Coordinates of C-alpha atoms in Angstrom, one line a residue:
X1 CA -16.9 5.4 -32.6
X2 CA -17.5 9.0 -31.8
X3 CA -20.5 9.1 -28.7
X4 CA -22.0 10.9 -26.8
X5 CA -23.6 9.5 -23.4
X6 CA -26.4 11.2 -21.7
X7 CA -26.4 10.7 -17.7
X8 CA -30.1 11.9 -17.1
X9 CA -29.8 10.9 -13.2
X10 CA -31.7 14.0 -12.4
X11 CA -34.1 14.1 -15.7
X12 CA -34.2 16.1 -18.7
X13 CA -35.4 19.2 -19.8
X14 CA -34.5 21.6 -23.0
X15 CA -32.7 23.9 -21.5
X16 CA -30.6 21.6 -19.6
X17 CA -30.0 19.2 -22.4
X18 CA -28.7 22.0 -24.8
X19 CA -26.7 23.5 -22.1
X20 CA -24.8 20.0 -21.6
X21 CA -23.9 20.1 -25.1
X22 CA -23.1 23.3 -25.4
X23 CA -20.5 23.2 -22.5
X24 CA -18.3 20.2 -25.1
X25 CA -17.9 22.9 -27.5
X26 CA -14.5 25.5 -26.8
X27 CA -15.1 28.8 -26.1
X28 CA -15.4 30.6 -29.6
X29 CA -17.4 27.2 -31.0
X30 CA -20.2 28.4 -28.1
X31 CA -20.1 31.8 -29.3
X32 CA -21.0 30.7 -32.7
X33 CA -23.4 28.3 -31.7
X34 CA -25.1 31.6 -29.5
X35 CA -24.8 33.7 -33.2
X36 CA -26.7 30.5 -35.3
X37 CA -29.6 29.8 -32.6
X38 CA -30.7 33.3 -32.7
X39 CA -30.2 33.8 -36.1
X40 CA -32.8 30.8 -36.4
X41 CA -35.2 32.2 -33.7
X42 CA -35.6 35.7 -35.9
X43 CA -35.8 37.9 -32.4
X44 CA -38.3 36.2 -31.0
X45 CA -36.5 35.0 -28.0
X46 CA -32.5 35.8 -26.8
X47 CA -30.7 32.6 -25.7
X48 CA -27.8 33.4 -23.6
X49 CA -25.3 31.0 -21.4
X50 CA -23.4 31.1 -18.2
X51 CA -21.3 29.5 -16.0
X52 CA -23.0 27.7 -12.9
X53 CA -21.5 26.4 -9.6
X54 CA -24.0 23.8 -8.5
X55 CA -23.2 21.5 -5.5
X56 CA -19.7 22.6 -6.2
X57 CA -19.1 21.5 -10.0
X58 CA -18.8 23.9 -12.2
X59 CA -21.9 23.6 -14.9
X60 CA -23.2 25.8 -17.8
X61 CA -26.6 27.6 -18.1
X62 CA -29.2 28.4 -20.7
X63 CA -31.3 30.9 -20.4
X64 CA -34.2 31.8 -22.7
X65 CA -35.4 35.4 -23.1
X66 CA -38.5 36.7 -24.3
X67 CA -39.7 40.3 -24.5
X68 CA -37.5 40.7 -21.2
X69 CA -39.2 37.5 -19.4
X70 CA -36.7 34.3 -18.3
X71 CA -37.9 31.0 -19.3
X72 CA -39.2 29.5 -16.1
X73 CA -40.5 32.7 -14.6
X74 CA -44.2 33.8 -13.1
X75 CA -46.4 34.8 -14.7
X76 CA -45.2 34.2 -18.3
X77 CA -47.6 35.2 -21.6
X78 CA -50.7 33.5 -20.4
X79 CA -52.4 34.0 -23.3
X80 CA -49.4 33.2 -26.0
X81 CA -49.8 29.4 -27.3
X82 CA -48.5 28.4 -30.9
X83 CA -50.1 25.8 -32.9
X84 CA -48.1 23.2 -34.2
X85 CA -48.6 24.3 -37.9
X86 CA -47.3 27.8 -36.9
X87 CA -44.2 26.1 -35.3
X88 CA -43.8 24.6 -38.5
X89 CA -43.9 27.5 -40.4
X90 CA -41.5 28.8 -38.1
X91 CA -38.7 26.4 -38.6
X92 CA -39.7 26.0 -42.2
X93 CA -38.1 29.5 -42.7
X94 CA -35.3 29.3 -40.0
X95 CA -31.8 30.0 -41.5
X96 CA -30.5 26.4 -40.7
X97 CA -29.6 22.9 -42.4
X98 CA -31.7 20.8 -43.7
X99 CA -30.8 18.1 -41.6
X100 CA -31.5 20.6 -38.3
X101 CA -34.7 21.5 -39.7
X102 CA -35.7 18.0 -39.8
X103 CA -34.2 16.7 -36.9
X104 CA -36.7 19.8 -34.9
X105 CA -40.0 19.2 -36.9
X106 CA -39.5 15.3 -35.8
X107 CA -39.2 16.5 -32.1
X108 CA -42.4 18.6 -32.3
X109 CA -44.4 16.6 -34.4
X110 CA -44.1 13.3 -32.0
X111 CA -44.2 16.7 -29.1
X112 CA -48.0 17.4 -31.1
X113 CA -48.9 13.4 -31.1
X114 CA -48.4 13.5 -27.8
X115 CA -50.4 15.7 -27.0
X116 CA -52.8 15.1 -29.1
X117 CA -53.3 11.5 -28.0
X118 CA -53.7 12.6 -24.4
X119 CA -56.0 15.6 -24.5
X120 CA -58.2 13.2 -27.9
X121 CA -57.7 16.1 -30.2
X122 CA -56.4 16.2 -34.0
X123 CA -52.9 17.0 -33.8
X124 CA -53.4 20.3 -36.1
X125 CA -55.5 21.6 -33.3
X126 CA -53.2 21.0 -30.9
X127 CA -52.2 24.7 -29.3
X128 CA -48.3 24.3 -27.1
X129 CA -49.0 25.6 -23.4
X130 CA -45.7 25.5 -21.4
X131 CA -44.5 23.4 -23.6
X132 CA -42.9 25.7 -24.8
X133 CA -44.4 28.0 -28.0
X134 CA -40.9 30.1 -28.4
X135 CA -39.2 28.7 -25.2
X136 CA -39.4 25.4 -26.9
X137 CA -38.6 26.5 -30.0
X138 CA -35.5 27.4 -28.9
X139 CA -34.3 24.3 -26.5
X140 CA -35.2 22.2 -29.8
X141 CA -33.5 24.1 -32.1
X142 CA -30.5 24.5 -29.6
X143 CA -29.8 20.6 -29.0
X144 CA -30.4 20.0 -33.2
X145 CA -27.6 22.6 -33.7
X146 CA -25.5 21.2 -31.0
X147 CA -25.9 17.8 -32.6
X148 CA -25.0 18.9 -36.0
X149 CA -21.8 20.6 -34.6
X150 CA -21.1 17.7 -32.5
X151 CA -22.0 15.0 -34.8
X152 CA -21.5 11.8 -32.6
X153 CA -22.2 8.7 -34.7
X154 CA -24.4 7.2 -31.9
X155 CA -25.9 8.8 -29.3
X156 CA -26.7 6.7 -25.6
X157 CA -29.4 8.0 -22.5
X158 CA -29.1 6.1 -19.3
X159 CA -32.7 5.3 -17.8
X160 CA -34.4 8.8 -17.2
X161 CA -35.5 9.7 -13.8
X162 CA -38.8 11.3 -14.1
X163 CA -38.7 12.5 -10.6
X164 CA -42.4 12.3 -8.5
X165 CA -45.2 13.8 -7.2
X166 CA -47.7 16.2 -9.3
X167 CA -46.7 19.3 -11.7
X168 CA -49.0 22.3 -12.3
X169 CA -50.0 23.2 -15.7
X170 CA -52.4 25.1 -17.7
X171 CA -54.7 22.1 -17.5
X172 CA -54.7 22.0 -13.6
X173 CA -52.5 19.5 -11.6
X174 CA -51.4 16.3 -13.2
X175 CA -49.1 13.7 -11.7
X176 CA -45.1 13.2 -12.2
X177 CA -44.4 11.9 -15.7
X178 CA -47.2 14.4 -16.6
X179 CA -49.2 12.9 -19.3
X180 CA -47.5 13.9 -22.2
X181 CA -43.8 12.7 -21.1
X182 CA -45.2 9.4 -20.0
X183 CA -46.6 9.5 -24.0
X184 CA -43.3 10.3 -25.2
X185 CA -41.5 8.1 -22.5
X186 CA -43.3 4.6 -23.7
X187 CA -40.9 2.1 -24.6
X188 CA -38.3 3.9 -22.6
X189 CA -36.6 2.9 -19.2
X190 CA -37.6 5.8 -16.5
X191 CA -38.0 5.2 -12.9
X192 CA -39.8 7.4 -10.4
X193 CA -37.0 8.9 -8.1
X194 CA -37.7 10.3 -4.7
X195 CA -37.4 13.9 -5.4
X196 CA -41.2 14.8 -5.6
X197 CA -40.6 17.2 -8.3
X198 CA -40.9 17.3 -12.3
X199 CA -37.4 16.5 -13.8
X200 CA -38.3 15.0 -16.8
X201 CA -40.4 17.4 -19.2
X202 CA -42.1 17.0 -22.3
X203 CA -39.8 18.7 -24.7
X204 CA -36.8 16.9 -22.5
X205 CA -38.4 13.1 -23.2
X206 CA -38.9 14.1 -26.9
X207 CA -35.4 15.4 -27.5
X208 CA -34.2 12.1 -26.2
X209 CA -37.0 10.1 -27.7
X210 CA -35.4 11.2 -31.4
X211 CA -31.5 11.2 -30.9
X212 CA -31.0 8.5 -28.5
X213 CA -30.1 5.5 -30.4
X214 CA -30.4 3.3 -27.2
X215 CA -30.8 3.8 -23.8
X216 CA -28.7 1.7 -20.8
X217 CA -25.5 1.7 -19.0
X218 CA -22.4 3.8 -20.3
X219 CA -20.8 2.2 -23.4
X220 CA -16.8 1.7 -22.6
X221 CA -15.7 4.9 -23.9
X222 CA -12.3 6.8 -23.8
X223 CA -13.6 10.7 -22.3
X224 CA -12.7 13.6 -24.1
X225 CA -15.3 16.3 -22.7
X226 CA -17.8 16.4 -19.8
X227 CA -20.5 18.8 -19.9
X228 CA -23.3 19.6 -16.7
X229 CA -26.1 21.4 -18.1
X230 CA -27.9 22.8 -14.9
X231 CA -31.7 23.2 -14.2
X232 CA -32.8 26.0 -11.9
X233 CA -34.2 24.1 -9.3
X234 CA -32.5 23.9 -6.1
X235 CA -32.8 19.9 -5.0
X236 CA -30.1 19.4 -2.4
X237 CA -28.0 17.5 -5.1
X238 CA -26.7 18.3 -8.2
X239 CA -29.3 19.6 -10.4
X240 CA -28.1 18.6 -14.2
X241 CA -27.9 16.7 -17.3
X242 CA -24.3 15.2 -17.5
X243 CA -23.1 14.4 -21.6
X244 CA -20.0 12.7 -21.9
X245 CA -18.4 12.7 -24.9
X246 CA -15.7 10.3 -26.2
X247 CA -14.8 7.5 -28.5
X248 CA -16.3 4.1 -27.9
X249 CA -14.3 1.1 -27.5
X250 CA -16.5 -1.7 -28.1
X251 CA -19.7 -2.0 -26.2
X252 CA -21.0 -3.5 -22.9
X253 CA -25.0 -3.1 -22.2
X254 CA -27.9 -4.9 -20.2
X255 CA -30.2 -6.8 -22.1
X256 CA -33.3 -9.3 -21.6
X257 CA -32.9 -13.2 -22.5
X258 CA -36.4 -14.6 -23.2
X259 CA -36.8 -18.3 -23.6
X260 CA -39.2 -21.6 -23.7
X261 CA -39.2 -25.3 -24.6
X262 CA -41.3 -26.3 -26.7
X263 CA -42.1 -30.1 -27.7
X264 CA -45.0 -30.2 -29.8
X265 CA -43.7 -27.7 -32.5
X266 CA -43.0 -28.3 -36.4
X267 CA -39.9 -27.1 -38.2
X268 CA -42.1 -24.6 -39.8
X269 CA -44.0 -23.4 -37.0
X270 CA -40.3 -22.6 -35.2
X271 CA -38.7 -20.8 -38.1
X272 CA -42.2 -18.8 -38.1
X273 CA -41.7 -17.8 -34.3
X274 CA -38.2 -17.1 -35.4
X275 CA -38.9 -14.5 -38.3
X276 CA -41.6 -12.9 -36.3
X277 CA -39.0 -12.2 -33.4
X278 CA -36.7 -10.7 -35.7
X279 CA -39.3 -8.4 -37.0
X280 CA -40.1 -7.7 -33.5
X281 CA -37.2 -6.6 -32.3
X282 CA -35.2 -9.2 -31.4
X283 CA -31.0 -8.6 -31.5
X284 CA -30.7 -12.7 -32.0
X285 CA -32.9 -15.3 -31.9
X286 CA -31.8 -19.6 -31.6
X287 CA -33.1 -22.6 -30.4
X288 CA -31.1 -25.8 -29.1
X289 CA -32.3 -29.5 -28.4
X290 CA -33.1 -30.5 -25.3
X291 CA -34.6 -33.8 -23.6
X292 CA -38.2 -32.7 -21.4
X293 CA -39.9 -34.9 -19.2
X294 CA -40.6 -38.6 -19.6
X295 CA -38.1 -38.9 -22.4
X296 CA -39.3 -36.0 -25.2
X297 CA -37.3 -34.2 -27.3
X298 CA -38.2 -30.9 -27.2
X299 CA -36.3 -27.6 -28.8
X300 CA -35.1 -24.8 -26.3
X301 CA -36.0 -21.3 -28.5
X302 CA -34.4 -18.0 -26.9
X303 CA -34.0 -14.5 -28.1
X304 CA -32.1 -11.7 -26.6
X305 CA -33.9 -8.0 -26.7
X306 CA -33.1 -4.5 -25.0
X307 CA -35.4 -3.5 -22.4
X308 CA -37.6 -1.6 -24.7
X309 CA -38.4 -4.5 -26.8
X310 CA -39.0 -6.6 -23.8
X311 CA -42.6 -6.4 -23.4
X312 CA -43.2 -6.7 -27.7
X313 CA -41.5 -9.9 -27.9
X314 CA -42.8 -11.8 -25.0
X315 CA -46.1 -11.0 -26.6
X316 CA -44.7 -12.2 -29.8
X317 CA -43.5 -15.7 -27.9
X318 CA -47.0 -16.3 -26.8
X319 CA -48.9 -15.8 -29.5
X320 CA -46.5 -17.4 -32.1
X321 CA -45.3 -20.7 -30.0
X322 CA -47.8 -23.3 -27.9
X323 CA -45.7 -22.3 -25.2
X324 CA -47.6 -21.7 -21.5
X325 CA -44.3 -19.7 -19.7
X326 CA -41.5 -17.8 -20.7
X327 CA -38.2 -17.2 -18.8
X328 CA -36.4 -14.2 -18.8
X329 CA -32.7 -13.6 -17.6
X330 CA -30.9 -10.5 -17.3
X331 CA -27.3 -10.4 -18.9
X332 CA -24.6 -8.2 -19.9
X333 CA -23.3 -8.5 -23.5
X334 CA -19.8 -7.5 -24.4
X335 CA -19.6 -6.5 -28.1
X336 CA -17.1 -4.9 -30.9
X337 CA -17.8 -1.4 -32.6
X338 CA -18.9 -2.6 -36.0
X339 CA -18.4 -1.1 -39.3
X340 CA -18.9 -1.4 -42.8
X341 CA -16.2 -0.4 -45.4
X342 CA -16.1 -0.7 -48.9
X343 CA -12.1 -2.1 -50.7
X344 CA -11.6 -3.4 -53.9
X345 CA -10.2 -6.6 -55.1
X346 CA -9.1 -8.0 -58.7
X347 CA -12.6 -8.9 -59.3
X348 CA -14.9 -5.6 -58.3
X349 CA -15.5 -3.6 -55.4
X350 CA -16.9 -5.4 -52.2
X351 CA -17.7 -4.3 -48.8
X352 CA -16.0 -5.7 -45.4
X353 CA -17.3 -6.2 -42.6
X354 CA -14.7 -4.6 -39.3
X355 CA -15.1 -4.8 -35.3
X356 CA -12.5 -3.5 -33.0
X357 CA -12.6 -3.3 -29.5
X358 CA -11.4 -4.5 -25.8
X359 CA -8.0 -4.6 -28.0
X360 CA -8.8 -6.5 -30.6
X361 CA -9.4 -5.8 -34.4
X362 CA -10.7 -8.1 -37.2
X363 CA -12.4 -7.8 -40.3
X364 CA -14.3 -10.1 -43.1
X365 CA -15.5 -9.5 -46.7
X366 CA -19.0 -9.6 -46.8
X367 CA -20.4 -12.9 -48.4
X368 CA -23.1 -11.9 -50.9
X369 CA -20.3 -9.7 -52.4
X370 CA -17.6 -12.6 -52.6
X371 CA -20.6 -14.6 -53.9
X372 CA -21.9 -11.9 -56.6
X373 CA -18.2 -11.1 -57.8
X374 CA -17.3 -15.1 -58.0
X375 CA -20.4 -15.8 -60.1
X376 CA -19.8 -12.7 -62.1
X377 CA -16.1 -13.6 -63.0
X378 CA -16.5 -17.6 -63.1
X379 CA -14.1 -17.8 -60.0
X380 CA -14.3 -19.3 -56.4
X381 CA -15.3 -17.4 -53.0
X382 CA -11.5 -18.0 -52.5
X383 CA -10.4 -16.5 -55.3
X384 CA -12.1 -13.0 -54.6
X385 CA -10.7 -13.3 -51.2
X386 CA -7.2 -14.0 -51.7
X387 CA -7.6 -11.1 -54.1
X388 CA -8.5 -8.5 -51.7
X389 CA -5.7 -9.1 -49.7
X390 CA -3.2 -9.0 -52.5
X391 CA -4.3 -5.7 -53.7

């Protein structure tokens, strides 16, 4: 499986993200990239790249230009704030794919909810400060191009360091996640590092918010391409977003095991809890017999959640189970890349079921096809199978 990992050690910002990216592409892929962004910005802003030696690794940086001013620079057009309805007239007229103009409304639509939410305004009132007007504009529309061209089937974000400390804005100082990230960051694993400086920004936390499909260790991946998208902050260490791009070989990740016993629960009120799990969140949910105090049979009920889900489903335990505690163990779980493919048999089409991985592959027809095609012909499950294989 084709993926891209997203090392965001040091935190996250536009600029840095879509340099990352760009430095997987080959040389005359970034110069095309370079053409399409700037076609889609219309001259407002210049995006540009070059090479940069940070800490002694060779990295790439983006560099935004308006009117002559660099992204990042003092003073920079005080009085130049875009709503969100003239962003998205903006991209609504950008010379790019449906699929990259949706991907950037999505970023700065859940960008204007944030803000919104913090500041208790409608979200059409909502004016973008340093968040970017054009500058944003650009890092969002950069990493939705790159992510077109790159087209990983799953995208993973290690825990984001958000950094520490305060950040000054146009609203005055605010502390490290500013208000806004920590919006976009719910849900999310982010840690406060000890670098007392913003390294996770708002535009950064949405662009992960909408392409990450999961956030936690590095899948087991054969490399390909290594890209360091560097910030302009000096910090004594290496200043950058690392994306690693490769092809997945199954899948190890951390997750959260929450269980209970329970022993004054029906077989209704237990399939109940079960169901509302699922819809929770939960990747599995199962329950075993076990023998509690002075001789009761009781039931053990466990489900296994990423981090993000944690907090959702131990709410869901208490409210749904007569349960007074709930454990929770951290594990690692091993797992095959999984995929669905659709073959034909003597009978119909059908889809399979495939997982490979850790040097091992299998597959196995799905059952409501073998079901639907066996009661359609008058045949057995056994039938249909043996059929596939024969064809």
């Amino acid at each position: 499986m084709r993926t891209i990992y997203l090392d965001c050690g040091m935190g996250a910002a536009g600029d840095m993200l879509t340099a990352a990216l760009l430095m997987l592409l080959a040389d005359e892929e970034k110069a095309r990239f370079l053409d399409a962004v700037n076609l889609a910005l219309g001259g407002r802003a210049v995006v540009s790249c070059a090479p940069d030696l940070k800490c002694g690794v060779q990295g790439l940086h983006v560099t935004v230009c308006i009117g002559g001013d660099v992204e990042g620079t003092e003073p920079r057009h005080p009085h130049e704030h875009t709503s969100i309805g003239e962003i998205r007239a903006l991209l609504a007229a950008a010379p790019v794919s449906e699929r990259v103009r949706a991907d950037a409304l999505a970023v700065f639509d859940s960008l204007a909810a944030a803000e919104a939410a913090v500041h208790g305004q409608e979200i059409e009132n909502i004016h973008f400060h340093e968040l970017g007007s054009i500058d944003a504009v650009a890092d969002v529309l950069g990493v939705c191009l790159l992510m077109e061209t790159l087209a990983p089937e799953r995208v993973v974000c290690s825990p984001v360091n958000v950094g520490g400390g305060t950040v000054k804005c146009a609203h005055g100082v605010l502390p490290v996640p500013a208000p806004a990230t920590e919006r976009l960051l719910r849900g999310v694993p982010y840690y406060e590092g000890e670098i007392k400086s913003e390294l996770c920004t708002p535009t950064g936390a949405a662009l992960l918010r909408h392409f990450a499909d999961r956030f936690g260790d590095m899948p087991r991946m054969v490399v390909q391409n290594t890209g360091y998208g560097t910030g302009t902050k000096e910090l004594g260490r290496l200043n950058a977003v690392r994306a690693v791009l490769g092809e997945a070989e199954g899948e190890t990740e951390s997750l959260v095991e929450l269980a209970c016993n329970l022993d004054d629960s029906t077989g209704e009120e237990l399939g109940f809890a079960a169901e509302e799990l699922f819809a929770a969140g939960a990747l599995d949910v199962w329950t075993a017999p076990i023998g509690m105090k002075k001789g009761r049979p009781a039931v053990l009920l466990s489900c296994l959640c990423r981090e993000e889900k944690r907090a959702e489903l131990l709410e869901c335990l208490f409210r749904c189970t007569t349960t007074l505690g709930v454990r929770e163990t951290r594990c690692r779980r091993h797992t095959l890349e999984r995929s669905v493919e659709t073959v034909d048999s003597a009978y119909g089409t059908l889809r399979v079921k495939c997982a490979r991985g850790f040097g091992v592959e299998r597959s196995k027809p799905e059952y409501e096809d073998l079901a639907r095609l066996a009661r359609e012909n008058g045949v057995s499950l056994r039938q249909v199978r043996d059929s596939i294989e024969k064809k």
